[in-house]
Amino acid sequence: MRGIYFDLKMWKIILSKMKLAPKFLTFKYKEDWPKPKITHDNQVLVKTLNSGICGSDIHQVKLDMSYYASILSSPLNPAPIGHEVVGIVEKTKKNSFFSVGDRVILNPTVHCKSYGFSLCPSCQRGDWQHCYTLVGRGDKSDREESFKPYRGQIYGGYAEYFIAFEKNLYKVPDNIPNHIAVLMEPFTVALHAVLRNLPSDSDSIIVMGAGTIGLMTIAAIRALHKKSKISSIVRYPHQAEVAKQLGADEVLFSTPDKSKFYRDVAEKYDALVVNPLMRKPYIYGTKGPDIIYDTVATESSVEDAFHIIRSGGKIVLIGMGFSITKKVDWAVQVYKEVEITGSFLQSIGEFEGKVIDPYEFGIKYMSEHTELFENIVTHRFPLHAYKDAYSALENKSKSHAIKVIFDYT
Ligand SMILES: [Zn+2]
Ligand SMILES: [Zn+2]
């Protein structure tokens, strides 16, 4: 089968880390990868229909991601890649919950319930994003030993077929087309960030970044019926339109001149701007944005967030565009008493007293509001054209790309 796997040879890693590697050195595209096989009764073979390229995949290929979240910390080689997937069930074991031909989306986070393990302390709280199995631990007294039979049994949508655990698949209703179903995983990532950091109707919110996660964050706030004022910070005009379509009240363009940008934001909020000597201006006092969802999460965007958040406000970092920061002045955070929190993947959530499975919530919302998500997938490529696909995503000003997907149909 056609597929791209991540090839973790030491010399390739070293060259990449030294920034001497040609791009895609760690990608191994082949037409004849062996078709994966079901090895356990709780698994299903899925034929990929569409697979999205996540912003994190771009960092993975450059190996410039924090080691903690990097594919380098995976024990597998070659490692499968691709976690935004819609596909068709191709094969099941007897008595499966799924039938051949079912159209499904994938929760790529494999956790205790997926394996059928007794629940680890994280999973007992519904926090599958912190599951012990994610670091290779099973459920017996020797946790590593019980996990061994499953090594290598993880997802990978950059391939024609992949093995999934039944517990990680969800059936897709007929009225959600593939190019919308493929957005389910990023939607749940945004939903989780918003559920854990729920704004009030009177809050003024800034969503930084209008890539897929930024746009999905706007959608998630509205999906939770929040009337908060949302300002979307975008870089390109083609993003502005979609941000508004999904529920942003206004759009602000980020500019390379940061001082000007910070002053522009302050003016919008009628906030007090302080102009320290030899430093950039910043918003001071309790008037200004109440919550910033930073979906870019680079050193530069974190610096922006620190400067434009109001005193006592909250910054939610979604994503890992940075690792060790050197330029951000953390004293600003102390001085303004800003609350900073991270959000990773998704988990079982709670909303208005009800327990929410983020995928079930997303499927219901998307099936009732398909029109909202219509213009997010902008580019489709066959898998072998992966270099063109990445290039479209990395040159958004020219390509006008938002979500780029691989199309196997
Ligand atoms: Zn992702
Ligand atoms: Zn667990």
Tab-separated table of N, CA, C and O in Angstrom, residues 117 137-150:
chain	number	residue	atom	x	y	z
A	117	PHE	N	-7.488	-2.240	28.885
A	117	PHE	CA	-6.762	-2.275	30.159
A	117	PHE	C	-7.658	-1.742	31.271
A	117	PHE	O	-8.589	-0.971	31.018
A	137	ARG	N	2.953	2.423	28.965
A	137	ARG	CA	2.709	1.630	30.181
A	137	ARG	C	1.320	1.013	30.125
A	137	ARG	O	0.343	1.698	29.861
A	138	GLY	N	1.261	-0.294	30.405
A	138	GLY	CA	-0.017	-1.005	30.384
A	138	GLY	C	-0.716	-0.961	31.728
A	138	GLY	O	-0.721	0.075	32.380
A	139	ASP	N	-1.273	-2.109	32.172
A	139	ASP	CA	-2.074	-2.044	33.399
A	139	ASP	C	-1.718	-3.103	34.437
A	139	ASP	O	-2.349	-3.190	35.468
A	140	LYS	N	-0.723	-3.948	34.141
A	140	LYS	CA	-0.371	-4.976	35.128
A	140	LYS	C	0.668	-4.400	36.090
A	140	LYS	O	1.069	-3.250	35.957
A	141	SER	N	1.104	-5.260	37.026
A	141	SER	CA	2.111	-4.759	37.968
A	141	SER	C	3.366	-4.345	37.197
A	141	SER	O	3.986	-3.337	37.480
A	142	ASP	N	3.710	-5.154	36.163
A	142	ASP	CA	4.782	-4.702	35.282
A	142	ASP	C	4.133	-4.043	34.066
A	142	ASP	O	3.809	-4.688	33.082
A	143	ARG	N	3.921	-2.773	34.165
A	143	ARG	CA	3.146	-2.060	33.155
A	143	ARG	C	3.780	-2.126	31.764
A	143	ARG	O	3.083	-2.160	30.761
A	144	GLU	N	5.086	-2.132	31.693
A	144	GLU	CA	5.729	-2.142	30.376
A	144	GLU	C	5.509	-3.484	29.685
A	144	GLU	O	5.313	-3.554	28.479
A	145	GLU	N	5.528	-4.567	30.487
A	145	GLU	CA	5.367	-5.913	29.945
A	145	GLU	C	3.974	-6.078	29.321
A	145	GLU	O	3.828	-6.586	28.217
A	146	SER	N	2.941	-5.601	30.025
A	146	SER	CA	1.578	-5.793	29.515
A	146	SER	C	1.323	-4.953	28.264
A	146	SER	O	0.436	-5.245	27.479
A	147	PHE	N	2.121	-3.940	28.061
A	147	PHE	CA	1.929	-3.073	26.896
A	147	PHE	C	2.611	-3.655	25.654
A	147	PHE	O	2.225	-3.352	24.523
A	148	LYS	N	3.587	-4.518	25.889
A	148	LYS	CA	4.439	-5.016	24.792
A	148	LYS	C	3.687	-5.565	23.576
A	148	LYS	O	4.028	-5.225	22.446
A	149	PRO	N	2.655	-6.434	23.772
A	149	PRO	CA	2.006	-7.004	22.581
A	149	PRO	C	1.395	-5.948	21.664
A	149	PRO	O	1.088	-6.231	20.516
A	150	TYR	N	1.210	-4.747	22.177
A	150	TYR	CA	0.544	-3.704	21.389
A	150	TYR	C	1.510	-2.748	20.715
A	150	TYR	O	1.097	-1.835	20.026
